[in-house]
Amino acid sequence: MVTLAEVAQHAGVSASTVSYVLSGKRSISASTRQRVERSIRELGYHPNAGARALAGGRSNIIALMIPLRTDMYVPVMMEIAIAVATTARTHGYDVLLLTGEEGPDAVRRVTGSGLADAMILMDVQLDDERLPLLRETRRPSVLIGLPADTAGLTCVDLDWGAAGALCVEHLALLGHRDIAFIGEAPAVYERHTGFAERTLDGLRARARELGLRVLHRPCEAGYDALAVTVARIFDERPGTTGFVVQNESAVEPLLALLRQQGRAVPEDVSVLAVCPEQVAAQASVRLTSVAVPAQEMGRSAVELLAAKLDGRGGQEVALIAPELTVRASTGPAPAAP
Amino acid sequence: MVTLAEVAQHAGVSASTVSYVLSGKRSISASTRQRVERSIRELGYHPNAGARALAGGRSNIIALMIPLRTDMYVPVMMEIAIAVATTARTHGYDVLLLTGEEGPDAVRRVTGSGLADAMILMDVQLDDERLPLLRETRRPSVLIGLPADTAGLTCVDLDWGAAGALCVEHLALLGHRDIAFIGEAPAVYERHTGFAERTLDGLRARARELGLRVLHRPCEAGYDALAVTVARIFDERPGTTGFVVQNESAVEPLLALLRQQGRAVPEDVSVLAVCPEQVAAQASVRLTSVAVPAQEMGRSAVELLAAKLDGRGGQEVALIAPELTVRASTGPAPAAP
DNA sequence: TTGAAAGCGCTAACAT
DNA sequence: ATGTTAGCGCTTTCAA
């Protein structure tokens, strides 16, 4: 293993000079710099991470806590994780992957041991048990998702409330009066996951303002659960002409079911999804959708964190404005029979 | 920040005693141990990761390289990543998440800096450019996926060849003679991804032995691509009665399309998927499938690695035997018209 | 512009 | 069964 001392000797300079060439924290003459860089290359030197962390007081590692459950939006989580990892690298950080399994202890362990300089939390509950710890520690953190109380926290999220409202507005404009909202699995609501509740609230509020009727139905993954849900919806509100879906695993089954029932999309029924662009574009019917900007969320979480680690920027809540893309799954409400 | 020295002082023992209580590497009297443990608890001590890594020569971190692309099997990757992270914790390791982006450089950086003690690589190409580096370094590694030449490497993978063969056997037994294999996107084959090619090879070989005819068609994600692919298949082989699908994003579109064309599953056409159990069980038709054991792959990769790190076990190739579960999507071939 | 040297907090010989 | 101590490889004052 090549050490900094060996590089220094090889280049005929002191250890500190090599260190400063690496960190750029003091000016180095061009010639020295070149000699040092040459030695580094020739010897194949890589600074020891542990020693760096110990001496420098920072590990250059960001911890990312992902949910253990996979009952929702797996591709979204994955996209966020990848965006976090790649963005972190561009800022000189590596990413430590933590699953929710350890719960709050993971926060203690990671901050306490100096394993990571900062953390990003996903799958934030409205009343998340990790929040007190985050507020206590002086290690920077960013939440992807909004808890109920954001005081003293930095958060990034899609403005789900606005997203819900946007869906209603679009359908209202097309003349729909009775709409159904097919949501995530019941468990997601039961554990008070922010995005699910906020979407629902935003959607309901706007619907009330615009005078639309809304039926909200959480829905488990899979075709059968969806079929039962839809049957109940048409049973209770036969006049339903618009569907808003926020449940990736329900999208394709819904389209299949409607097709099977002879309900044309969008002539008889409009379908609007809250999902990643990819899903909307690849569905069997091009879906009008409000995009879940997974990459942007991951990227900007890292950027906020990097800013905090550099002493720039303080806490703030960064809400991403939802965007609705009209595709082929929504159209004017059919004339009442 | 609480240090080991402070704990030692608080407990009235030497630093080394605290260290040994923590590591269990030498016997400690019950009373001292208790005093030390109490001090640790009271002071809220967490060993500094950097100092540990420096002094101990090991970081207790495993690096996991996941593919940057998301053109296939995202849920599988996610499941593997989660399994790796949770299993690693049970062995006392944390997981560093690397994306394929840096390529071979990531291997150099991580092994060179001592950031991680070992690594797990996913998305292995048959002729992967990272392999030479892995063979050079003395840091343990495990591949999830099989390259062409496994000499000197430790690998975990589903026996995809056997999986392909199993699919053919099942269909052959049901009397199918003409089958179509809808595979991953063309790019996946073009970059010689092991699992895709091996499945195809296994499937073709067994088909030849059993006298079945096979049409292999790679397929991009999305409904339209699938529709075109299926149209071509029935065009070239109108007598096709069995489909094998190894492309998660093609499963539901295929079922929808067949339904739409009035081809009943399994009465007119049988469909067999190579996919995670969850996908098979939740599809609009319960799919007969060969499972992709994502969790098991992640778990056993970590276990092989832990064994190597403990000095136990050497290189080996651990192939997981495929299992076929019969559900509702396959049945006897229809009598020829 | 560069060097010397004092730690950072822990582990693991080496003592006792 | 426990204490003493010399590093691990780097960063960063303090000096020149």
XYZ file of C-alpha atoms (C1' of nucleotides) in Angstrom:
706
model
C 0.000 0.000 0.000
C 1.356 3.378 -1.049
C 1.319 6.094 1.603
C 1.513 9.817 1.420
C 4.978 9.667 2.984
C 6.199 7.480 0.146
C 4.822 9.887 -2.400
C 6.543 12.744 -0.587
C 9.860 10.956 -0.618
C 9.527 9.974 -4.251
C 8.792 13.576 -5.176
C 11.433 14.979 -2.884
C 9.029 17.107 -0.857
C 7.501 16.973 2.593
C 4.363 15.127 3.501
C 2.457 18.310 4.083
C 3.232 19.503 0.589
C 1.715 16.367 -0.880
C -1.295 16.813 1.322
C -1.724 20.387 0.164
C -1.325 19.467 -3.462
C -4.174 17.058 -2.929
C -6.439 19.408 -1.039
C -5.535 22.610 -2.828
C -5.668 24.411 0.498
C -2.525 26.350 -0.067
C -0.683 27.551 -3.115
C 1.968 25.302 -4.548
C 4.475 26.218 -7.206
C 3.724 24.756 -10.567
C 6.896 22.719 -10.644
C 6.359 21.138 -7.237
C 2.790 20.369 -8.062
C 3.794 18.632 -11.221
C 6.453 16.562 -9.538
C 4.035 15.507 -6.842
C 1.303 14.681 -9.287
C 3.725 12.647 -11.300
C 4.770 10.672 -8.233
C 1.173 10.072 -7.317
C 0.491 8.688 -10.742
C 3.622 6.605 -10.943
C 3.165 5.049 -7.541
C -0.552 4.598 -7.959
C -1.284 6.412 -4.744
C -4.767 6.531 -3.197
C -5.234 8.457 0.035
C -6.328 6.190 2.863
C -9.946 6.876 3.654
C -9.714 5.996 7.325
C -6.707 8.165 7.989
C -8.328 11.013 6.148
C -11.490 10.711 8.128
C -9.592 10.555 11.385
C -7.283 13.464 10.752
C -9.711 15.598 8.854
C -12.740 14.970 10.982
C -14.891 14.124 7.982
C -15.491 10.938 6.110
C -16.755 12.362 2.856
C -19.579 9.917 3.082
C -23.281 10.645 2.940
C -25.667 8.102 4.409
C -28.866 7.335 2.539
C -31.647 5.641 4.478
C -34.005 3.828 2.176
C -37.180 2.087 3.251
C -37.011 -1.609 3.884
C -40.505 -2.150 2.608
C -41.109 -2.487 -1.047
C -44.841 -2.042 -0.980
C -44.665 1.044 -3.117
C -42.797 2.830 -5.816
C -39.742 0.665 -6.066
C -38.569 2.230 -9.322
C -38.904 5.652 -7.758
C -36.753 4.667 -4.797
C -34.201 3.155 -7.108
C -34.077 6.219 -9.282
C -33.645 8.431 -6.272
C -30.907 6.216 -4.883
C -29.028 6.251 -8.156
C -29.427 9.998 -8.511
C -28.163 10.458 -4.971
C -25.148 8.257 -5.582
C -24.132 9.887 -8.841
C -24.721 13.432 -7.649
C -22.839 12.724 -4.448
C -19.824 11.611 -6.458
C -19.737 14.862 -8.351
C -19.418 16.580 -4.993
C -16.715 14.226 -3.793
C -18.909 12.121 -1.569
C -19.613 8.440 -1.428
C -22.941 7.039 -0.338
C -23.601 4.620 2.471
C -26.762 2.609 2.024
C -28.857 2.103 5.145
C -32.147 0.301 5.208
C -34.926 1.392 7.490
C -34.461 -1.814 9.424
C -32.330 -0.378 12.187
C -34.711 2.518 12.589
C -33.560 5.442 14.692
C -30.553 3.457 15.904
C -29.023 3.753 12.492
C -29.078 7.508 12.849
C -27.325 7.271 16.192
C -24.773 4.819 14.980
C -23.877 6.708 11.854
C -23.729 10.160 13.347
C -22.094 8.930 16.519
C -19.331 7.029 14.801
C -18.574 9.671 12.239
C -19.141 7.043 9.585
C -21.025 9.617 7.550
C -20.846 13.389 7.524
C -24.505 13.809 6.762
C -27.614 11.876 5.897
C -30.532 11.750 3.536
C -33.717 10.106 4.727
C -36.366 8.689 2.474
C -39.820 7.393 3.278
C -40.456 10.003 5.913
C -43.570 9.535 8.013
C -45.583 12.588 9.005
C -44.541 11.945 12.580
C -41.233 10.216 12.015
C -39.404 8.772 15.000
C -36.032 9.716 13.552
C -36.744 13.424 13.557
C -35.901 14.215 17.186
C -32.470 12.712 16.661
C -31.901 14.728 13.544
C -32.792 17.940 15.275
C -30.428 17.141 18.146
C -27.362 16.272 16.164
C -25.353 18.943 14.425
C -24.806 16.717 11.447
C -26.575 18.031 8.387
C -29.457 16.052 6.997
C -32.041 16.322 4.277
C -35.369 14.582 4.154
C -36.894 13.418 0.920
C -40.497 13.827 1.902
C -42.210 16.197 4.286
C -42.987 15.399 7.910
C -45.828 17.196 9.652
C -43.496 19.572 11.436
C -40.577 20.749 9.345
C -39.167 23.183 11.887
C -35.388 23.022 11.878
C -35.304 20.513 9.039
C -34.325 20.627 5.411
C -36.691 18.818 3.102
C -37.094 18.151 -0.584
C -40.303 16.912 -2.023
C -42.727 17.150 -4.822
C -45.591 19.423 -3.860
C -47.976 16.525 -3.622
C -50.873 18.669 -2.530
C -50.497 20.776 -5.636
C -50.142 17.594 -7.666
C -53.462 16.341 -6.358
C -55.078 19.681 -7.090
C -53.643 19.707 -10.585
C -55.247 16.369 -11.341
C -58.651 17.596 -10.276
C -58.321 20.801 -12.230
C -57.475 18.976 -15.390
C -60.445 16.644 -15.067
C -62.767 19.491 -14.068
C -61.752 21.442 -17.129
C -62.708 18.469 -19.244
C -66.126 18.459 -17.659
C -65.818 15.501 -15.331
C -67.949 15.690 -12.200
C -67.511 12.327 -10.511
C -63.989 11.128 -10.045
C -62.346 8.244 -8.278
C -58.929 8.363 -6.704
C -57.161 5.020 -6.571
C -54.415 5.361 -4.035
C -51.576 3.399 -2.518
C -52.089 0.357 -0.331
C -54.050 0.970 2.869
C -50.908 0.367 4.923
C -49.278 3.392 3.314
C -52.044 5.628 4.618
C -52.167 3.884 7.955
C -48.579 4.682 8.653
C -49.241 8.273 7.651
C -46.861 8.541 4.778
C -46.682 12.192 3.879
C -46.926 12.059 0.123
C -50.015 9.883 0.126
C -51.938 12.003 2.598
C -50.903 15.277 1.067
C -51.923 14.232 -2.404
C -55.280 13.173 -1.099
C -55.771 16.382 0.837
C -54.808 18.575 -2.102
C -57.053 16.642 -4.409
C -60.028 16.740 -2.081
C -59.689 20.416 -1.287
C -59.574 21.432 -4.908
C -62.427 19.088 -5.757
C -64.556 20.730 -3.113
C -63.746 24.152 -4.510
C -64.617 23.070 -8.004
C -67.659 21.136 -6.969
C -66.464 17.670 -7.993
C -67.273 14.533 -6.092
C -64.377 12.309 -5.128
C -64.248 8.708 -4.051
C -60.915 7.736 -2.530
C -59.982 4.056 -2.510
C -56.618 2.769 -1.302
C -55.639 -0.309 -3.240
C -53.278 -3.210 -2.699
C -50.921 -4.270 -5.446
C -52.085 -6.773 -8.002
C -54.820 -7.238 -10.487
C -57.426 -8.792 -8.238
C -57.350 -6.092 -5.605
C -57.702 -3.499 -8.312
C -60.619 -5.312 -9.904
C -62.468 -5.417 -6.608
C -61.741 -1.754 -5.988
C -62.986 -0.654 -9.378
C -66.099 -2.779 -9.099
C -66.934 -1.089 -5.823
C -66.316 2.320 -7.301
C -68.710 1.831 -10.203
C -71.150 0.258 -7.844
C -71.218 3.256 -5.549
C -70.847 5.904 -8.234
C -71.977 4.568 -11.600
C -71.460 8.018 -13.044
C -67.720 8.024 -12.425
C -65.933 9.241 -15.538
C -62.500 10.147 -14.248
C -59.817 8.132 -12.492
C -56.776 9.481 -10.739
C -54.262 6.753 -9.942
C -51.404 7.068 -7.519
C -50.286 3.489 -7.358
C -47.877 2.213 -9.874
C -48.932 -1.379 -9.671
C -52.542 -0.454 -10.322
C -52.017 1.470 -13.532
C -51.774 -1.348 -16.033
C -54.404 -3.516 -14.352
C -56.805 -0.585 -14.407
C -56.311 -0.044 -18.102
C -56.745 -3.753 -18.767
C -59.887 -3.893 -16.696
C -61.515 -0.906 -18.346
C -60.722 -2.354 -21.737
C -62.249 -5.609 -20.705
C -65.397 -3.899 -19.524
C -65.759 -2.155 -22.840
C -65.094 1.252 -21.373
C -62.973 3.173 -23.839
C -60.166 5.425 -22.622
C -60.536 8.355 -22.912
C -63.935 8.346 -24.671
C -65.881 6.777 -21.811
C -63.449 7.163 -18.939
C -60.436 9.384 -18.397
C -57.390 8.098 -16.511
C -54.791 10.352 -14.963
C -51.744 8.942 -13.225
C -49.316 10.314 -10.662
C -46.230 8.347 -11.599
C -42.776 8.485 -13.124
C -42.663 9.690 -16.718
C -41.366 6.362 -17.881
C -44.373 4.510 -16.556
C -46.769 7.002 -18.095
C -45.108 6.874 -21.469
C -44.812 3.102 -21.615
C -48.273 2.154 -20.475
C -50.622 0.431 -22.882
C -52.378 3.780 -23.220
C -50.123 6.860 -23.146
C -51.101 8.297 -19.824
C -51.814 11.886 -19.034
C -49.807 12.223 -15.860
C -48.303 14.318 -13.132
C -44.672 13.287 -13.022
C -42.892 12.050 -9.923
C -39.499 13.683 -10.417
C -37.415 11.027 -8.729
C -34.081 12.042 -10.163
C -34.602 15.669 -9.364
C -35.482 14.820 -5.795
C -32.346 12.756 -5.314
C -30.143 15.286 -7.002
C -31.395 18.282 -5.134
C -31.289 16.469 -1.814
C -27.577 15.963 -2.342
C -27.113 19.504 -3.473
C -28.806 20.917 -0.417
C -26.676 18.649 1.724
C -23.472 19.631 -0.027
C -24.382 23.254 0.527
C -24.876 22.645 4.216
C -21.617 20.752 4.491
C -19.843 23.663 2.867
C -21.404 26.043 5.330
C -23.616 27.545 2.650
C -27.370 27.402 2.965
C -29.508 26.639 5.961
C -32.652 24.706 6.542
C -35.436 25.140 4.100
C -38.225 23.235 2.487
C -37.737 22.815 -1.227
C -41.031 21.947 -2.848
C -40.927 20.929 -6.458
C -43.835 22.232 -8.493
C -45.806 19.424 -10.132
C -46.098 19.289 -13.884
C -48.929 17.724 -15.752
C -48.332 16.253 -19.168
C -51.375 15.651 -21.310
C -51.214 12.408 -23.213
C -53.848 10.111 -24.598
C -55.689 8.903 -21.527
C -57.808 11.920 -20.720
C -60.518 13.618 -22.702
C -63.835 15.411 -22.371
C -66.347 13.824 -20.065
C -68.956 11.872 -22.015
C -72.387 13.465 -22.210
C -74.602 12.214 -19.425
C -76.777 9.347 -20.667
C -17.697 13.610 20.949
C -17.036 10.787 23.361
C -13.769 8.920 22.903
C -12.571 5.569 24.043
C -10.169 7.264 26.440
C -13.059 9.033 28.147
C -14.893 5.783 28.546
C -11.770 4.220 30.013
C -11.375 7.008 32.517
C -15.043 6.919 33.437
C -14.856 3.194 34.041
C -11.519 3.369 35.785
C -9.735 1.076 33.348
C -7.218 1.445 30.577
C -8.030 2.234 26.984
C -7.048 -1.207 25.804
C -9.462 -2.819 28.196
C -12.301 -0.840 26.700
C -11.129 -1.783 23.251
C -11.046 -5.443 24.197
C -14.441 -5.316 25.789
C -15.694 -4.019 22.495
C -13.907 -6.494 20.289
C -14.087 -9.509 22.561
C -10.553 -10.384 21.528
C -9.408 -11.175 25.005
C -11.104 -12.335 28.138
C -12.358 -9.713 30.531
C -13.622 -10.286 34.043
C -17.338 -9.986 34.375
C -17.129 -7.040 36.747
C -14.847 -4.939 34.520
C -16.900 -5.754 31.508
C -20.007 -4.552 33.244
C -18.413 -1.345 34.430
C -17.127 -0.623 30.967
C -20.439 -1.400 29.333
C -22.171 0.841 31.781
C -19.804 3.706 31.033
C -20.307 3.189 27.334
C -24.036 3.406 27.797
C -23.966 6.357 30.121
C -21.639 8.386 28.002
C -23.325 7.380 24.757
C -20.067 6.243 23.277
C -19.751 5.252 19.619
C -16.364 4.097 18.339
C -15.003 6.415 15.688
C -15.187 4.696 12.342
C -12.196 6.443 10.834
C -9.906 5.703 13.740
C -11.023 2.114 13.736
C -10.391 1.721 10.065
C -6.971 3.302 10.367
C -5.777 1.356 13.362
C -7.465 -1.891 12.529
C -6.733 -1.908 8.841
C -10.337 -2.640 7.963
C -13.304 -0.393 7.423
C -16.086 -2.899 7.985
C -17.637 -1.635 4.804
C -18.645 -3.638 1.779
C -18.998 -1.836 -1.520
C -21.909 -2.713 -3.759
C -21.667 -1.708 -7.394
C -25.073 -1.443 -8.970
C -25.736 -0.724 -12.631
C -26.434 2.830 -13.597
C -28.834 1.793 -16.297
C -32.358 1.052 -15.440
C -33.312 -0.657 -18.645
C -34.063 -3.876 -16.866
C -35.219 -5.494 -13.719
C -35.261 -2.511 -11.438
C -37.210 -4.284 -8.711
C -34.742 -7.137 -8.818
C -31.809 -4.791 -8.350
C -33.586 -3.080 -5.513
C -34.381 -6.337 -3.792
C -30.798 -7.463 -4.138
C -29.497 -4.171 -2.798
C -31.782 -4.326 0.201
C -30.900 -7.939 0.882
C -27.224 -7.067 0.661
C -27.597 -4.161 3.050
C -29.567 -6.051 5.674
C -27.446 -9.184 5.502
C -24.289 -7.122 5.677
C -25.496 -5.520 8.902
C -26.013 -8.887 10.525
C -22.335 -9.523 9.843
C -21.275 -6.157 11.173
C -20.734 -4.497 7.835
C -22.137 -1.381 6.269
C -22.710 -1.030 2.561
C -21.293 1.600 0.257
C -23.380 2.182 -2.829
C -21.470 2.641 -6.057
C -23.083 3.134 -9.419
C -21.562 1.699 -12.542
C -20.831 5.225 -13.684
C -17.222 5.347 -12.580
C -16.597 1.982 -14.162
C -13.346 0.242 -13.339
C -12.051 3.375 -11.651
C -14.455 2.823 -8.819
C -12.821 -0.498 -8.120
C -9.414 1.140 -8.010
C -10.575 3.964 -5.843
C -12.363 1.825 -3.310
C -9.766 -0.873 -2.991
C -6.892 1.592 -3.128
C -8.253 3.875 -0.440
C -9.304 1.141 1.901
C -12.769 2.661 1.871
C -14.242 -0.808 1.652
C -12.869 -4.163 2.711
C -14.545 -6.017 -0.088
C -16.966 -5.576 -2.950
C -19.995 -7.044 -4.585
C -20.514 -6.418 -8.273
C -23.844 -6.595 -10.041
C -24.663 -6.444 -13.715
C -21.610 -8.415 -14.724
C -20.908 -8.588 -18.441
C -19.601 -11.826 -19.902
C -16.340 -10.033 -20.579
C -16.402 -7.428 -17.851
C -13.715 -4.767 -17.794
C -13.595 -4.777 -14.016
C -12.519 -8.393 -13.769
C -8.775 -7.943 -14.328
C -8.695 -5.495 -11.436
C -10.558 -7.863 -9.181
C -8.166 -10.669 -9.915
C -5.183 -8.439 -9.200
C -6.284 -7.030 -5.883
C -6.221 -9.165 -2.773
C -9.471 -7.649 -1.592
C -12.261 -10.193 -1.580
C -15.090 -9.753 -4.023
C -18.207 -11.558 -5.136
C -19.974 -11.183 -8.436
C -23.702 -11.425 -8.752
C -23.832 -12.827 -12.226
C -21.416 -15.017 -14.148
C -18.754 -13.700 -16.512
C -17.466 -15.925 -19.304
C -14.321 -16.834 -17.406
C -14.844 -17.362 -13.696
C -11.290 -18.466 -12.909
C -10.175 -17.009 -9.596
C -13.533 -15.369 -8.956
C -16.406 -15.981 -6.600
C -19.830 -15.720 -8.176
C -23.436 -16.119 -7.189
C -26.154 -16.468 -9.735
C -29.313 -18.186 -10.691
C -28.555 -21.014 -13.072
C -30.128 -19.154 -15.953
C -29.311 -21.863 -18.469
C -31.207 -24.373 -16.366
C -33.999 -21.828 -15.977
C -34.326 -21.534 -19.729
C -34.302 -25.300 -20.080
C -36.933 -25.647 -17.385
C -39.263 -23.347 -19.287
C -38.958 -25.399 -22.440
C -39.467 -28.649 -20.593
C -42.636 -27.413 -18.991
C -44.088 -26.280 -22.292
C -42.931 -29.411 -24.084
C -44.648 -31.568 -21.510
C -47.853 -29.693 -22.184
C -47.534 -30.499 -25.850
C -46.391 -27.146 -27.203
C -44.230 -27.335 -30.308
C -43.787 -23.756 -31.398
C -42.688 -21.331 -28.754
C -41.613 -17.724 -28.705
C -39.094 -16.277 -26.293
C -39.616 -12.591 -25.586
C -36.382 -11.359 -24.101
C -34.849 -8.229 -22.662
C -34.135 -5.140 -24.725
C -31.719 -5.637 -27.610
C -29.119 -3.521 -25.806
C -28.985 -6.074 -23.002
C -27.927 -8.769 -25.463
C -25.624 -6.462 -27.332
C -23.607 -5.779 -24.242
C -23.441 -9.515 -23.598
C -25.127 -9.586 -20.269
C -24.597 -13.038 -18.869
C -28.048 -13.864 -17.603
C -29.755 -12.979 -20.853
C -27.437 -14.981 -23.050
C -27.323 -17.958 -20.734
C -31.077 -18.167 -20.483
C -31.349 -18.066 -24.235
C -28.667 -20.710 -24.683
C -30.210 -23.030 -22.134
C -33.620 -22.594 -23.620
C -32.451 -23.192 -27.187
C -30.364 -26.219 -26.329
C -33.179 -27.950 -24.515
C -35.629 -27.016 -27.247
C -33.385 -28.631 -29.804
C -33.183 -31.774 -27.729
C -36.921 -31.909 -27.337
C -37.635 -30.973 -30.906
C -39.388 -27.663 -30.242
C -39.059 -24.655 -32.462
C -38.065 -21.390 -30.815
C -38.323 -17.819 -31.983
C -36.262 -15.445 -29.890
C -37.235 -11.782 -29.929
C -35.575 -9.135 -27.765
C -38.056 -6.456 -26.843
C -37.843 -2.885 -25.658
C -39.918 -1.733 -22.716
C -43.419 -0.467 -23.296
C -46.638 -1.569 -24.834
C -45.975 -0.535 -28.408
C -42.688 -2.352 -28.763
C -44.296 -5.455 -27.373
C -47.240 -5.196 -29.729
C -44.946 -4.994 -32.725
C -42.892 -7.908 -31.459
C -45.895 -10.124 -30.919
C -47.353 -9.220 -34.290
C -44.132 -10.294 -35.947
C -44.060 -13.514 -33.992
C -47.549 -14.582 -35.061
C -46.744 -13.460 -38.539
C -43.709 -15.678 -38.819
C -45.056 -18.563 -36.782
C -48.836 -18.537 -36.757
C -48.754 -21.822 -34.879
C -47.031 -20.366 -31.829
C -48.798 -21.561 -28.693
C -46.272 -20.906 -25.966
C -44.573 -17.731 -24.796
C -41.611 -17.480 -22.497
C -41.069 -13.951 -21.249
C -37.924 -12.685 -19.629
C -38.691 -8.997 -19.560
C -40.624 -7.611 -16.690
C -42.006 -4.647 -18.563
C -43.378 -6.894 -21.277
C -45.391 -9.197 -19.055
C -48.505 -7.141 -18.491
C -48.591 -5.690 -22.006
C -48.372 -9.206 -23.416
C -51.309 -10.389 -21.356
C -53.313 -7.325 -22.344
C -52.514 -7.815 -25.992
C -53.437 -11.477 -26.070
C -56.703 -10.693 -24.330
C -57.396 -8.011 -26.866
C -56.731 -10.388 -29.733
C -59.160 -12.858 -28.289
C -56.477 -15.381 -27.470
C -57.329 -16.958 -24.151
C -54.596 -17.748 -21.629
C -53.954 -20.609 -21.136
C -56.551 -22.202 -23.441
C -55.187 -20.787 -26.685
C -51.754 -19.619 -25.629
C -49.555 -20.440 -22.647
C -47.381 -17.791 -21.029
C -44.410 -18.566 -18.835
C -42.408 -15.820 -17.184
C -38.924 -15.634 -15.753
C -39.466 -12.991 -13.098
C -39.692 -12.290 -9.382
C -42.404 -14.190 -7.551
C -44.199 -10.974 -6.715
C -44.621 -10.025 -10.349
C -45.849 -13.482 -11.264
C -48.360 -13.590 -8.468
C -49.739 -10.104 -9.032
C -50.131 -10.157 -12.779
C -53.584 -9.974 -14.282
C -53.259 -13.695 -14.888
C -51.422 -15.699 -12.227
C -48.290 -16.563 -14.093
C -46.550 -19.872 -14.197
C -43.001 -18.746 -13.632
C -39.393 -19.492 -12.918
C -38.515 -17.264 -9.993
C -35.644 -14.812 -9.953
C -34.447 -15.245 -6.371
C -33.237 -11.711 -5.828
C -33.089 -11.810 -2.063
C -31.275 -15.083 -1.995
C -28.703 -13.785 -4.433
C -28.010 -10.703 -2.343
C -27.931 -12.611 0.885
C -25.621 -15.329 -0.283
C -23.295 -12.858 -1.960
C -22.777 -11.216 1.416
C -22.369 -14.530 3.124
C -19.705 -15.687 0.714
C -17.951 -12.368 1.188
C -18.145 -12.538 4.963
C -16.661 -16.008 4.803
C -13.774 -14.764 2.723
C -13.195 -11.821 5.021
C -13.043 -14.215 7.950
C -10.522 -16.332 6.158
C -13.054 -19.100 5.630
C -13.984 -20.254 2.155
C -12.306 -19.605 -1.167
C -13.460 -18.816 -4.626
C -16.329 -20.755 -5.982
C -19.298 -20.407 -8.233
C -22.589 -20.737 -6.397
C -25.350 -21.472 -8.848
C -28.864 -21.360 -7.544
C -31.125 -24.033 -8.981
C -34.168 -22.558 -10.722
C -37.620 -23.409 -9.500
C -40.719 -23.414 -11.617
C -44.053 -22.672 -10.043
C -47.117 -23.672 -11.994
C -49.890 -21.124 -11.824
C -52.727 -20.283 -14.161
C -51.007 -19.104 -17.312
C -49.895 -22.384 -18.799
C -51.913 -25.321 -19.985
C -52.021 -28.031 -22.630
C -51.342 -26.920 -26.160
C -54.551 -26.521 -28.140
C -55.242 -29.193 -30.705
C -53.947 -28.138 -34.102
C -56.741 -26.609 -36.161
C 6.316 28.632 -1.161
C 7.611 24.853 1.783
C 8.826 21.889 6.083
C 8.401 19.940 10.812
C 5.663 17.970 14.011
C 1.649 17.391 16.858
C -2.164 15.001 17.084
C -6.952 12.621 15.302
C -9.071 7.842 18.198
C -8.280 3.392 17.955
C -5.881 -1.497 17.828
C -2.636 -4.778 19.043
C 1.643 -6.043 20.259
C 4.342 -6.250 24.471
C 4.448 -6.092 29.408
C 3.103 -7.366 33.904
C -6.870 -10.321 33.758
C -5.305 -5.777 32.788
C -2.080 -1.755 31.671
C 1.389 0.722 28.578
C 2.528 2.274 24.348
C 3.792 2.463 19.570
C 1.946 3.192 15.580
C -2.028 3.363 11.599
C -1.758 7.620 7.406
C -3.363 11.849 7.143
C -4.433 17.110 8.162
C -3.134 21.248 9.951
C -1.148 24.408 12.901
C 3.186 26.705 13.622
C 7.695 28.072 11.762
C 10.795 29.422 8.414
